[in-house]
PDB file of C-alpha atoms in Angstrom:
ATOM      1  CA  VAL A   6     122.777  96.608  85.824  1.00 74.00           C
ATOM      2  CA  THR A   7     120.009  94.067  86.689  1.00 74.00           C
ATOM      3  CA  SER A   8     118.761  95.510  89.972  1.00 77.00           C
ATOM      4  CA  VAL A   9     118.790  98.842  92.035  1.00 74.00           C
ATOM      5  CA  CYS A  10     117.492  99.547  95.470  1.00 78.00           C
ATOM      6  CA  PHE A  11     117.465 102.579  97.929  1.00 78.00           C
ATOM      7  CA  SER A  12     118.503 102.627 101.459  1.00 82.00           C
ATOM      8  CA  PRO A  13     115.546 103.503 103.663  1.00 80.00           C
ATOM      9  CA  ASP A  14     116.768 107.055 104.232  1.00 80.00           C
ATOM     10  CA  GLY A  15     117.181 107.583 100.528  1.00 75.00           C
ATOM     11  CA  LYS A  16     120.855 108.600 100.769  1.00 81.00           C
ATOM     12  CA  VAL A  17     122.436 105.513  99.380  1.00 84.00           C
ATOM     13  CA  LEU A  18     121.661 103.652  96.108  1.00 80.00           C
ATOM     14  CA  ALA A  19     122.902  99.996  95.424  1.00 85.00           C
ATOM     15  CA  SER A  20     123.149  98.386  92.136  1.00 84.00           C
ATOM     16  CA  GLY A  21     123.797  94.769  91.032  1.00 85.00           C
ATOM     17  CA  SER A  22     125.278  93.946  87.704  1.00 85.00           C
ATOM     18  CA  TYR A  23     126.240  91.288  85.084  1.00 86.00           C
ATOM     19  CA  ASP A  24     129.815  92.230  85.953  1.00 91.00           C
ATOM     20  CA  ASN A  25     129.406  90.082  89.127  1.00 91.00           C
ATOM     21  CA  THR A  26     129.711  93.093  91.492  1.00 91.00           C
ATOM     22  CA  VAL A  27     127.524  95.241  93.651  1.00 91.00           C
ATOM     23  CA  ARG A  28     128.229  99.033  93.676  1.00 88.00           C
ATOM     24  CA  VAL A  29     126.983 101.618  96.360  1.00 89.00           C
ATOM     25  CA  TRP A  30     126.336 105.317  95.372  1.00 83.00           C
ATOM     26  CA  ASP A  31     125.735 108.566  97.063  1.00 83.00           C
ATOM     27  CA  THR A  32     122.441 109.711  95.832  1.00 76.00           C
ATOM     28  CA  GLN A  33     123.188 113.472  96.452  1.00 78.00           C
ATOM     29  CA  THR A  34     126.584 113.554  94.573  1.00 81.00           C
ATOM     30  CA  GLY A  35     126.315 110.438  92.350  1.00 78.00           C
ATOM     31  CA  ALA A  36     129.727 109.454  93.598  1.00 85.00           C
ATOM     32  CA  ALA A  37     130.520 105.827  94.170  1.00 86.00           C
ATOM     33  CA  ILE A  38     130.932 104.888  97.794  1.00 90.00           C
ATOM     34  CA  GLY A  39     134.056 102.796  98.268  1.00 90.00           C
ATOM     35  CA  GLU A  40     135.184 100.004  96.000  1.00 92.00           C
ATOM     36  CA  PRO A  41     132.801  97.617  94.332  1.00 91.00           C
ATOM     37  CA  LEU A  42     131.540  94.750  96.411  1.00 93.00           C
ATOM     38  CA  THR A  43     133.050  91.686  95.011  1.00 94.00           C
ATOM     39  CA  GLY A  44     132.738  87.997  95.888  1.00 94.00           C
ATOM     40  CA  HIS A  45     130.002  86.708  93.583  1.00 94.00           C
ATOM     41  CA  THR A  46     131.211  84.459  90.689  1.00 95.00           C
ATOM     42  CA  ASP A  47     128.362  85.238  88.346  1.00 93.00           C
ATOM     43  CA  TRP A  48     125.738  87.897  87.511  1.00 90.00           C
ATOM     44  CA  VAL A  49     124.100  89.724  90.465  1.00 88.00           C
ATOM     45  CA  SER A  50     120.368  89.459  89.932  1.00 86.00           C
ATOM     46  CA  SER A  51     118.778  91.185  92.913  1.00 85.00           C
ATOM     47  CA  VAL A  52     119.774  93.601  95.741  1.00 85.00           C
ATOM     48  CA  CYS A  53     117.876  94.606  98.807  1.00 87.00           C
ATOM     49  CA  PHE A  54     118.624  96.901 101.842  1.00 87.00           C
ATOM     50  CA  SER A  55     117.418  95.742 105.173  1.00 90.00           C
ATOM     51  CA  PRO A  56     114.707  98.157 106.689  1.00 87.00           C
ATOM     52  CA  ASP A  57     117.194  99.758 109.082  1.00 88.00           C
ATOM     53  CA  GLY A  58     119.694 100.280 106.224  1.00 86.00           C
ATOM     54  CA  LYS A  59     122.550  98.511 107.966  1.00 89.00           C
ATOM     55  CA  VAL A  60     122.741  95.521 105.760  1.00 91.00           C
ATOM     56  CA  LEU A  61     122.556  94.928 101.937  1.00 91.00           C
ATOM     57  CA  ALA A  62     121.803  91.519 100.452  1.00 93.00           C
ATOM     58  CA  SER A  63     122.559  90.287  96.838  1.00 93.00           C
ATOM     59  CA  GLY A  64     121.521  87.332  95.118  1.00 92.00           C
ATOM     60  CA  SER A  65     123.268  85.814  92.067  1.00 93.00           C
ATOM     61  CA  TYR A  66     123.473  83.509  89.257  1.00 93.00           C
ATOM     62  CA  ASP A  67     126.165  81.746  91.262  1.00 96.00           C
ATOM     63  CA  ASN A  68     123.239  80.295  93.310  1.00 96.00           C
ATOM     64  CA  THR A  69     124.198  82.136  96.567  1.00 96.00           C
ATOM     65  CA  ILE A  70     123.195  85.236  98.485  1.00 96.00           C
ATOM     66  CA  ARG A  71     125.716  87.504 100.101  1.00 95.00           C
ATOM     67  CA  VAL A  72     125.155  89.825 102.933  1.00 95.00           C
ATOM     68  CA  TRP A  73     127.249  93.079 103.232  1.00 92.00           C
ATOM     69  CA  ASP A  74     127.821  95.623 105.999  1.00 92.00           C
ATOM     70  CA  THR A  75     126.602  98.950 104.422  1.00 88.00           C
ATOM     71  CA  GLN A  76     129.138 101.093 106.586  1.00 87.00           C
ATOM     72  CA  THR A  77     132.212  99.249 105.809  1.00 91.00           C
ATOM     73  CA  GLY A  78     131.350  97.388 102.602  1.00 90.00           C
ATOM     74  CA  ALA A  79     132.630  94.109 104.085  1.00 93.00           C
ATOM     75  CA  ALA A  80     131.050  90.866 103.541  1.00 93.00           C
ATOM     76  CA  ILE A  81     129.192  89.503 106.704  1.00 94.00           C
ATOM     77  CA  GLY A  82     129.909  85.940 107.020  1.00 93.00           C
ATOM     78  CA  GLU A  83     130.149  83.271 104.389  1.00 95.00           C
ATOM     79  CA  PRO A  84     127.826  83.240 101.230  1.00 96.00           C
ATOM     80  CA  LEU A  85     124.340  81.772 101.997  1.00 97.00           C
ATOM     81  CA  THR A  86     124.260  78.569 100.047  1.00 97.00           C
ATOM     82  CA  GLY A  87     121.516  75.938  99.451  1.00 96.00           C
ATOM     83  CA  HIS A  88     119.872  77.098  96.274  1.00 96.00           C
ATOM     84  CA  THR A  89     120.634  74.773  93.257  1.00 96.00           C
ATOM     85  CA  ASP A  90     119.973  77.338  90.579  1.00 96.00           C
ATOM     86  CA  TRP A  91     120.238  81.159  90.215  1.00 93.00           C
ATOM     87  CA  VAL A  92     118.724  83.365  92.963  1.00 93.00           C
ATOM     88  CA  SER A  93     116.118  85.649  91.246  1.00 89.00           C
ATOM     89  CA  SER A  94     114.870  87.648  94.210  1.00 88.00           C
ATOM     90  CA  VAL A  95     115.906  88.708  97.893  1.00 91.00           C
ATOM     91  CA  CYS A  96     113.741  90.417 100.304  1.00 91.00           C
ATOM     92  CA  PHE A  97     114.078  91.382 103.971  1.00 92.00           C
ATOM     93  CA  SER A  98     111.311  91.195 106.517  1.00 94.00           C
ATOM     94  CA  PRO A  99     110.241  94.485 108.015  1.00 91.00           C
ATOM     95  CA  ASP A 100     111.788  93.909 111.332  1.00 93.00           C
ATOM     96  CA  CYS A 101     115.155  93.052 109.594  1.00 92.00           C
ATOM     97  CA  LYS A 102     115.403  89.656 111.332  1.00 93.00           C
ATOM     98  CA  VAL A 103     114.637  87.489 108.274  1.00 95.00           C
ATOM     99  CA  LEU A 104     115.886  87.406 104.632  1.00 95.00           C
ATOM    100  CA  ALA A 105     113.888  85.483 102.002  1.00 96.00           C
ATOM    101  CA  SER A 106     115.223  84.364  98.787  1.00 96.00           C
ATOM    102  CA  GLY A 107     113.620  82.976  95.613  1.00 94.00           C
ATOM    103  CA  SER A 108     115.258  80.952  92.961  1.00 95.00           C
ATOM    104  CA  SER A 109     115.061  79.274  89.664  1.00 93.00           C
ATOM    105  CA  ASP A 110     115.239  75.968  91.495  1.00 96.00           C
ATOM    106  CA  ASN A 111     111.421  76.746  92.194  1.00 96.00           C
ATOM    107  CA  THR A 112     111.998  77.188  95.887  1.00 96.00           C
ATOM    108  CA  ILE A 113     112.033  79.923  98.436  1.00 97.00           C
ATOM    109  CA  ARG A 114     114.553  79.836 101.265  1.00 96.00           C
ATOM    110  CA  VAL A 115     114.286  81.714 104.513  1.00 96.00           C
ATOM    111  CA  TRP A 116     117.535  82.842 106.438  1.00 95.00           C
ATOM    112  CA  ASP A 117     118.129  84.340 109.863  1.00 94.00           C
ATOM    113  CA  ALA A 118     119.577  87.725 108.824  1.00 92.00           C
ATOM    114  CA  GLN A 119     121.831  88.062 111.994  1.00 89.00           C
ATOM    115  CA  THR A 120     123.544  84.521 111.639  1.00 93.00           C
ATOM    116  CA  GLY A 121     122.920  83.638 108.095  1.00 93.00           C
ATOM    117  CA  ALA A 122     121.617  80.308 109.142  1.00 95.00           C
ATOM    118  CA  ALA A 123     118.753  78.731 107.160  1.00 95.00           C
ATOM    119  CA  ILE A 124     115.487  78.766 109.020  1.00 94.00           C
ATOM    120  CA  GLY A 125     113.713  75.496 108.405  1.00 93.00           C
ATOM    121  CA  GLU A 126     113.430  73.704 105.167  1.00 95.00           C
ATOM    122  CA  PRO A 127     113.014  75.253 101.818  1.00 96.00           C
ATOM    123  CA  LEU A 128     109.464  76.421 101.004  1.00 97.00           C
ATOM    124  CA  THR A 129     108.396  74.069  98.170  1.00 96.00           C
ATOM    125  CA  GLY A 130     105.280  73.847  96.059  1.00 95.00           C
ATOM    126  CA  HIS A 131     106.108  76.057  93.088  1.00 94.00           C
ATOM    127  CA  THR A 132     106.549  74.079  89.920  1.00 94.00           C
ATOM    128  CA  ASP A 133     108.560  76.809  88.037  1.00 94.00           C
ATOM    129  CA  TRP A 134     111.009  79.568  89.008  1.00 90.00           C
ATOM    130  CA  VAL A 135     110.096  82.126  91.542  1.00 92.00           C
ATOM    131  CA  SER A 136     110.061  85.551  90.001  1.00 84.00           C
ATOM    132  CA  SER A 137     108.831  87.922  92.805  1.00 85.00           C
ATOM    133  CA  LEU A 138     108.720  87.919  96.579  1.00 89.00           C
ATOM    134  CA  CYS A 139     107.109  90.439  98.924  1.00 89.00           C
ATOM    135  CA  PHE A 140     106.605  90.521 102.764  1.00 92.00           C
ATOM    136  CA  SER A 141     103.350  91.702 104.251  1.00 93.00           C
ATOM    137  CA  PRO A 142     103.736  95.029 106.208  1.00 91.00           C
ATOM    138  CA  ASP A 143     103.646  93.174 109.699  1.00 93.00           C
ATOM    139  CA  GLY A 144     106.161  90.517 108.342  1.00 93.00           C
ATOM    140  CA  LYS A 145     103.926  87.589 109.220  1.00 92.00           C
ATOM    141  CA  VAL A 146     103.290  86.489 105.629  1.00 93.00           C
ATOM    142  CA  LEU A 147     105.320  86.136 102.585  1.00 94.00           C
ATOM    143  CA  ALA A 148     103.965  86.133  99.007  1.00 94.00           C
ATOM    144  CA  SER A 149     105.642  84.685  96.121  1.00 93.00           C
ATOM    145  CA  GLY A 150     104.919  84.930  92.359  1.00 89.00           C
ATOM    146  CA  SER A 151     106.075  82.274  89.847  1.00 89.00           C
ATOM    147  CA  SER A 152     106.390  81.264  86.353  1.00 87.00           C
ATOM    148  CA  ASP A 153     103.988  78.385  87.221  1.00 91.00           C
ATOM    149  CA  ASN A 154     101.205  81.026  86.960  1.00 89.00           C
ATOM    150  CA  THR A 155     100.429  80.946  90.616  1.00 91.00           C
ATOM    151  CA  ILE A 156     100.920  83.109  93.736  1.00 92.00           C
ATOM    152  CA  ARG A 157     101.637  81.263  96.915  1.00 93.00           C
ATOM    153  CA  VAL A 158     101.361  82.668 100.486  1.00 94.00           C
ATOM    154  CA  TRP A 159     103.397  81.545 103.301  1.00 94.00           C
ATOM    155  CA  ASP A 160     103.487  81.738 107.111  1.00 93.00           C
ATOM    156  CA  THR A 161     106.885  83.228 107.938  1.00 90.00           C
ATOM    157  CA  GLN A 162     106.757  81.744 111.485  1.00 88.00           C
ATOM    158  CA  THR A 163     106.265  78.116 110.513  1.00 92.00           C
ATOM    159  CA  GLY A 164     107.207  78.100 106.768  1.00 92.00           C
ATOM    160  CA  ALA A 165     103.805  76.482 106.042  1.00 93.00           C
ATOM    161  CA  ALA A 166     101.783  77.364 103.010  1.00 93.00           C
ATOM    162  CA  ILE A 167      98.728  79.285 103.887  1.00 91.00           C
ATOM    163  CA  GLY A 168      95.867  77.792 101.893  1.00 90.00           C
ATOM    164  CA  GLU A 169      95.953  76.677  98.312  1.00 91.00           C
ATOM    165  CA  PRO A 170      98.008  78.395  95.624  1.00 91.00           C
ATOM    166  CA  LEU A 171      96.125  81.523  94.336  1.00 91.00           C
ATOM    167  CA  THR A 172      95.253  80.569  90.886  1.00 86.00           C
ATOM    168  CA  GLY A 173      93.591  82.323  87.997  1.00 81.00           C
ATOM    169  CA  HIS A 174      96.358  83.748  86.029  1.00 84.00           C
ATOM    170  CA  THR A 175      96.835  81.780  82.805  1.00 81.00           C
ATOM    171  CA  VAL A 176     100.450  82.712  82.331  1.00 79.00           C
ATOM    172  CA  TRP A 177     103.525  83.870  84.448  1.00 78.00           C
ATOM    173  CA  ALA A 178     102.501  85.951  87.686  1.00 75.00           C
ATOM    174  CA  ARG A 179     105.171  88.684  87.075  1.00 74.00           C
ATOM    175  CA  SER A 180     104.694  91.079  90.127  1.00 80.00           C
ATOM    176  CA  VAL A 181     103.133  90.925  93.534  1.00 85.00           C
ATOM    177  CA  CYS A 182     102.467  93.709  95.939  1.00 88.00           C
ATOM    178  CA  PHE A 183     100.876  94.018  99.322  1.00 91.00           C
ATOM    179  CA  SER A 184      98.503  96.882 100.146  1.00 94.00           C
ATOM    180  CA  PRO A 185      99.999  99.122 103.005  1.00 92.00           C
ATOM    181  CA  ASP A 186      97.606  97.519 105.601  1.00 93.00           C
ATOM    182  CA  GLY A 187      98.511  94.040 104.498  1.00 92.00           C
ATOM    183  CA  LYS A 188      95.001  93.009 103.825  1.00 92.00           C
ATOM    184  CA  VAL A 189      95.054  92.834 100.097  1.00 94.00           C
ATOM    185  CA  LEU A 190      97.516  91.381  97.657  1.00 93.00           C
ATOM    186  CA  ALA A 191      97.734  92.344  94.001  1.00 94.00           C
ATOM    187  CA  SER A 192      99.265  90.377  91.253  1.00 91.00           C
ATOM    188  CA  GLY A 193     100.108  91.418  87.558  1.00 87.00           C
ATOM    189  CA  SER A 194     100.455  88.805  84.876  1.00 83.00           C
ATOM    190  CA  TYR A 195     101.534  88.170  81.335  1.00 81.00           C
ATOM    191  CA  ASN A 196      97.777  87.333  80.532  1.00 84.00           C
ATOM    192  CA  ASN A 197      97.222  91.096  80.541  1.00 89.00           C
ATOM    193  CA  THR A 198      95.188  91.090  83.895  1.00 90.00           C
ATOM    194  CA  ILE A 199      95.580  92.094  87.425  1.00 92.00           C
ATOM    195  CA  ARG A 200      94.136  90.093  90.212  1.00 91.00           C
ATOM    196  CA  VAL A 201      93.335  91.206  93.651  1.00 94.00           C
ATOM    197  CA  TRP A 202      93.241  88.904  96.568  1.00 92.00           C
ATOM    198  CA  ASP A 203      92.065  88.700 100.229  1.00 92.00           C
ATOM    199  CA  THR A 204      95.165  87.793 102.218  1.00 88.00           C
ATOM    200  CA  GLN A 205      93.094  86.503 105.182  1.00 85.00           C
ATOM    201  CA  THR A 206      91.013  83.958 102.989  1.00 88.00           C
ATOM    202  CA  GLY A 207      93.159  83.642  99.766  1.00 87.00           C
ATOM    203  CA  ALA A 208      89.967  84.484  97.885  1.00 90.00           C
ATOM    204  CA  ALA A 209      90.039  86.469  94.726  1.00 91.00           C
ATOM    205  CA  ILE A 210      88.263  89.940  95.274  1.00 91.00           C
ATOM    206  CA  GLY A 211      85.925  90.404  92.364  1.00 91.00           C
ATOM    207  CA  GLU A 212      86.732  89.731  88.855  1.00 92.00           C
ATOM    208  CA  PRO A 213      90.174  90.011  87.304  1.00 92.00           C
ATOM    209  CA  LEU A 214      90.853  93.679  86.303  1.00 94.00           C
ATOM    210  CA  THR A 215      90.685  93.793  82.535  1.00 93.00           C
ATOM    211  CA  GLY A 216      91.374  96.333  80.150  1.00 94.00           C
ATOM    212  CA  HIS A 217      95.073  96.180  79.217  1.00 91.00           C
ATOM    213  CA  THR A 218      95.690  94.594  75.959  1.00 92.00           C
ATOM    214  CA  GLY A 219      99.336  93.668  76.728  1.00 91.00           C
ATOM    215  CA  TRP A 220     101.163  92.115  79.652  1.00 85.00           C
ATOM    216  CA  VAL A 221     101.064  93.845  83.015  1.00 87.00           C
ATOM    217  CA  ARG A 222     104.698  94.560  83.912  1.00 81.00           C
ATOM    218  CA  SER A 223     104.208  96.428  87.305  1.00 83.00           C
ATOM    219  CA  VAL A 224     101.536  97.050  89.918  1.00 87.00           C
ATOM    220  CA  CYS A 225     101.837  99.601  92.835  1.00 88.00           C
ATOM    221  CA  PHE A 226      99.447 100.538  95.654  1.00 92.00           C
ATOM    222  CA  SER A 227      98.919 104.177  96.689  1.00 93.00           C
ATOM    223  CA  PRO A 228     100.091 105.032 100.161  1.00 90.00           C
ATOM    224  CA  ASP A 229      96.495 104.845 101.530  1.00 93.00           C
ATOM    225  CA  GLY A 230      95.890 101.585  99.805  1.00 94.00           C
ATOM    226  CA  LYS A 231      92.675 102.666  98.108  1.00 94.00           C
ATOM    227  CA  VAL A 232      94.040 102.981  94.632  1.00 95.00           C
ATOM    228  CA  LEU A 233      96.098 100.474  92.470  1.00 95.00           C
ATOM    229  CA  ALA A 234      98.164 101.573  89.429  1.00 94.00           C
ATOM    230  CA  SER A 235      99.262  99.086  86.575  1.00 93.00           C
ATOM    231  CA  GLY A 236     101.795  99.475  83.832  1.00 89.00           C
ATOM    232  CA  SER A 237     101.495  97.402  80.709  1.00 89.00           C
ATOM    233  CA  ALA A 238     103.060  96.366  77.467  1.00 88.00           C
ATOM    234  CA  ASP A 239     100.110  98.071  75.786  1.00 91.00           C
ATOM    235  CA  HIS A 240     101.810 101.380  76.322  1.00 90.00           C
ATOM    236  CA  THR A 241      99.281 102.656  78.917  1.00 91.00           C
ATOM    237  CA  ILE A 242      98.863 102.927  82.827  1.00 94.00           C
ATOM    238  CA  ARG A 243      95.509 102.179  84.349  1.00 93.00           C
ATOM    239  CA  VAL A 244      94.337 103.307  87.740  1.00 95.00           C
ATOM    240  CA  TRP A 245      91.837 101.190  89.703  1.00 95.00           C
ATOM    241  CA  ASP A 246      89.673 101.464  92.669  1.00 94.00           C
ATOM    242  CA  VAL A 247      90.710  98.696  95.062  1.00 93.00           C
ATOM    243  CA  GLN A 248      87.300  98.519  96.690  1.00 90.00           C
ATOM    244  CA  THR A 249      85.265  98.071  93.610  1.00 92.00           C
ATOM    245  CA  GLY A 250      87.695  96.974  90.979  1.00 92.00           C
ATOM    246  CA  ALA A 251      86.368  99.652  88.663  1.00 94.00           C
ATOM    247  CA  ALA A 252      88.777 101.531  86.370  1.00 94.00           C
ATOM    248  CA  ILE A 253      89.227 105.180  87.573  1.00 94.00           C
ATOM    249  CA  GLY A 254      88.921 107.339  84.489  1.00 93.00           C
ATOM    250  CA  GLU A 255      90.454 106.587  81.129  1.00 94.00           C
ATOM    251  CA  PRO A 256      93.874 104.978  80.596  1.00 93.00           C
ATOM    252  CA  LEU A 257      96.712 107.228  81.079  1.00 92.00           C
ATOM    253  CA  ILE A 258      98.034 107.524  77.431  1.00 89.00           C
ATOM    254  CA  GLY A 259     101.366 109.086  76.134  1.00 89.00           C
ATOM    255  CA  HIS A 260     103.945 106.460  76.264  1.00 87.00           C
ATOM    256  CA  THR A 261     104.748 104.970  72.858  1.00 88.00           C
ATOM    257  CA  HIS A 262     106.364 101.755  74.022  1.00 88.00           C
ATOM    258  CA  TRP A 263     105.931  99.249  76.930  1.00 85.00           C
ATOM    259  CA  VAL A 264     105.374 100.846  80.404  1.00 83.00           C
ATOM    260  CA  THR A 265     107.900  98.938  82.581  1.00 77.00           C
ATOM    261  CA  SER A 266     107.344 100.602  86.097  1.00 79.00           C
ATOM    262  CA  VAL A 267     104.821 102.569  88.002  1.00 84.00           C
ATOM    263  CA  CYS A 268     105.266 104.307  91.349  1.00 83.00           C
ATOM    264  CA  PHE A 269     103.402 106.524  93.568  1.00 86.00           C
ATOM    265  CA  SER A 270     104.896 109.471  95.284  1.00 84.00           C
ATOM    266  CA  PRO A 271     104.922 109.138  99.174  1.00 82.00           C
ATOM    267  CA  ASP A 272     101.912 111.564  99.549  1.00 86.00           C
ATOM    268  CA  GLY A 273      99.968 109.741  96.820  1.00 87.00           C
ATOM    269  CA  LYS A 274      99.456 112.958  94.753  1.00 87.00           C
ATOM    270  CA  VAL A 275     101.619 112.102  91.894  1.00 86.00           C
ATOM    271  CA  LEU A 276     102.111 108.747  89.926  1.00 87.00           C
ATOM    272  CA  ALA A 277     105.294 108.425  87.775  1.00 85.00           C
ATOM    273  CA  SER A 278     105.684 105.877  84.966  1.00 83.00           C
ATOM    274  CA  GLY A 279     108.661 104.755  83.092  1.00 80.00           C
ATOM    275  CA  SER A 280     108.745 103.248  79.708  1.00 79.00           C
ATOM    276  CA  ASP A 281     110.902 101.515  76.977  1.00 77.00           C
ATOM    277  CA  ASP A 282     110.138 104.809  74.905  1.00 78.00           C
ATOM    278  CA  LYS A 283     113.013 106.339  76.917  1.00 75.00           C
ATOM    279  CA  THR A 284     110.616 108.745  78.974  1.00 75.00           C
ATOM    280  CA  ILE A 285     109.365 109.003  82.365  1.00 79.00           C
ATOM    281  CA  ARG A 286     105.916 110.608  82.511  1.00 82.00           C
ATOM    282  CA  VAL A 287     104.373 112.171  85.677  1.00 86.00           C
ATOM    283  CA  TRP A 288     100.692 112.240  86.331  1.00 87.00           C
ATOM    284  CA  ASP A 289      98.308 114.018  88.584  1.00 91.00           C
ATOM    285  CA  THR A 290      96.512 111.138  90.522  1.00 89.00           C
ATOM    286  CA  HIS A 291      93.290 113.037  91.033  1.00 88.00           C
ATOM    287  CA  THR A 292      92.766 114.188  87.595  1.00 92.00           C
ATOM    288  CA  GLY A 293      94.854 111.790  85.434  1.00 90.00           C
ATOM    289  CA  ALA A 294      96.425 114.706  83.677  1.00 91.00           C
ATOM    290  CA  ALA A 295     100.049 114.526  82.466  1.00 88.00           C
ATOM    291  CA  LEU A 296     102.121 116.962  84.512  1.00 87.00           C
ATOM    292  CA  SER A 297     105.537 116.571  82.822  1.00 79.00           C
ATOM    293  CA  GLU A 298     107.597 114.346  80.531  1.00 77.00           C
ATOM    294  CA  LEU A 299     111.235 113.616  81.266  1.00 72.00           C
ATOM    295  CA  ARG A 300     113.533 112.249  78.469  1.00 72.00           C
ATOM    296  CA  SER A 301     116.303 109.719  79.162  1.00 62.00           C
ATOM    297  CA  HIS A 302     119.106 108.440  76.993  1.00 57.00           C
ATOM    298  CA  SER A 303     117.864 104.824  77.236  1.00 60.00           C
ATOM    299  CA  ALA A 304     114.708 102.682  77.909  1.00 59.00           C
ATOM    300  CA  ILE A 305     113.509 103.050  81.479  1.00 61.00           C
ATOM    301  CA  ARG A 306     113.449  99.796  83.573  1.00 56.00           C
ATOM    302  CA  SER A 307     112.344 100.829  87.015  1.00 61.00           C
ATOM    303  CA  ILE A 308     111.540 104.176  88.812  1.00 67.00           C
ATOM    304  CA  TRP A 309     111.351 105.057  92.584  1.00 64.00           C
ATOM    305  CA  PHE A 310     110.608 108.137  94.567  1.00 69.00           C
ATOM    306  CA  LEU A 311     112.906 109.041  97.463  1.00 63.00           C
ATOM    307  CA  PRO A 312     111.249 108.862 100.906  1.00 64.00           C
ATOM    308  CA  ASP A 313     110.868 112.673 101.092  1.00 68.00           C
ATOM    309  CA  GLY A 314     109.014 112.579  97.686  1.00 67.00           C
ATOM    310  CA  THR A 315     111.339 115.315  96.082  1.00 60.00           C
ATOM    311  CA  LEU A 316     113.313 113.182  93.745  1.00 53.00           C
ATOM    312  CA  PHE A 317     112.941 109.971  91.782  1.00 55.00           C
ATOM    313  CA  ILE A 318     115.661 107.917  90.152  1.00 54.00           C
ATOM    314  CA  ALA A 319     115.276 105.871  87.019  1.00 54.00           C
ATOM    315  CA  HIS A 320     117.189 102.728  86.297  1.00 50.00           C
ATOM    316  CA  CYS A 321     118.008 102.668  82.547  1.00 52.00           C
ATOM    317  CA  GLN A 322     118.384  99.771  80.033  1.00 55.00           C
ATOM    318  CA  ASN A 323     121.917 100.882  79.290  1.00 54.00           C
ATOM    319  CA  GLY A 324     123.020 100.262  82.933  1.00 51.00           C
ATOM    320  CA  SER A 325     122.972 103.934  84.114  1.00 51.00           C
ATOM    321  CA  ALA A 326     120.889 105.585  86.728  1.00 51.00           C
ATOM    322  CA  SER A 327     119.339 109.096  86.317  1.00 54.00           C
ATOM    323  CA  SER A 328     117.812 111.403  88.836  1.00 55.00           C
ATOM    324  CA  TRP A 329     115.394 114.300  88.770  1.00 57.00           C
TER     325      TRP A 329
END
């Protein structure tokens, strides 16, 4: 299992796999909903629900994107073709009208989510594969992180690059994330640092956030945008003041292997972290105190809170998903 994604109401979970299929699950019962979604001829690398939950998109190593009706499980139209290498990331705009895809062919493509037609030419400029995509909350800007060590920002109306590439990372920009108000973009890198960028000017805000001694796998803003959390291969989580760039308190210590994912609860009071040590740890965001430790049967790859904050689900290395 390479990718999992919740529907906006939290009632459905989709998963993409090396078995070339997408499966859809009832999060309350754990039961599969319908038959597997078939059509891809190679690994499914990324899945993403539209914000209204009506459509599911999947990207694949067969170089295509497929779009599915979440009510019926039927494919909508033909596969979206154009990429010349595997599709690494798919992401819907907040208004559901646009679907973006990033690829190992170093390009981003933008599609009309209703018709499946390509919108304009591919977005080019990256010199290595596109690893991460994120729309701004208003949908006007698309950010892309790449193995060429840069982040690029694009105008979704025109397809034009906004300013110069955001440079400063010395190795792969692994993760990109907009703040809830869209004014700040954070990026985590294999050079052990986090950088914070002004989305209006493209300027770096302050110095790189340093302290991690291993690569930064995941970054996540708190719901109010004031705090940024980062998880690292150094086994720790760090919490940062977005305004000052200062570390808040000491590193959160307890994991005994890489921290692969961090996620705030919807009310911002709790931070969860998943690790290759097969545990999920839950932290009080105000005190930094550990609240609980949950053990899994396999290394944790990614974690999410449901929209109501009462449950989170872990995607495990062995292909399963567990809920608490």
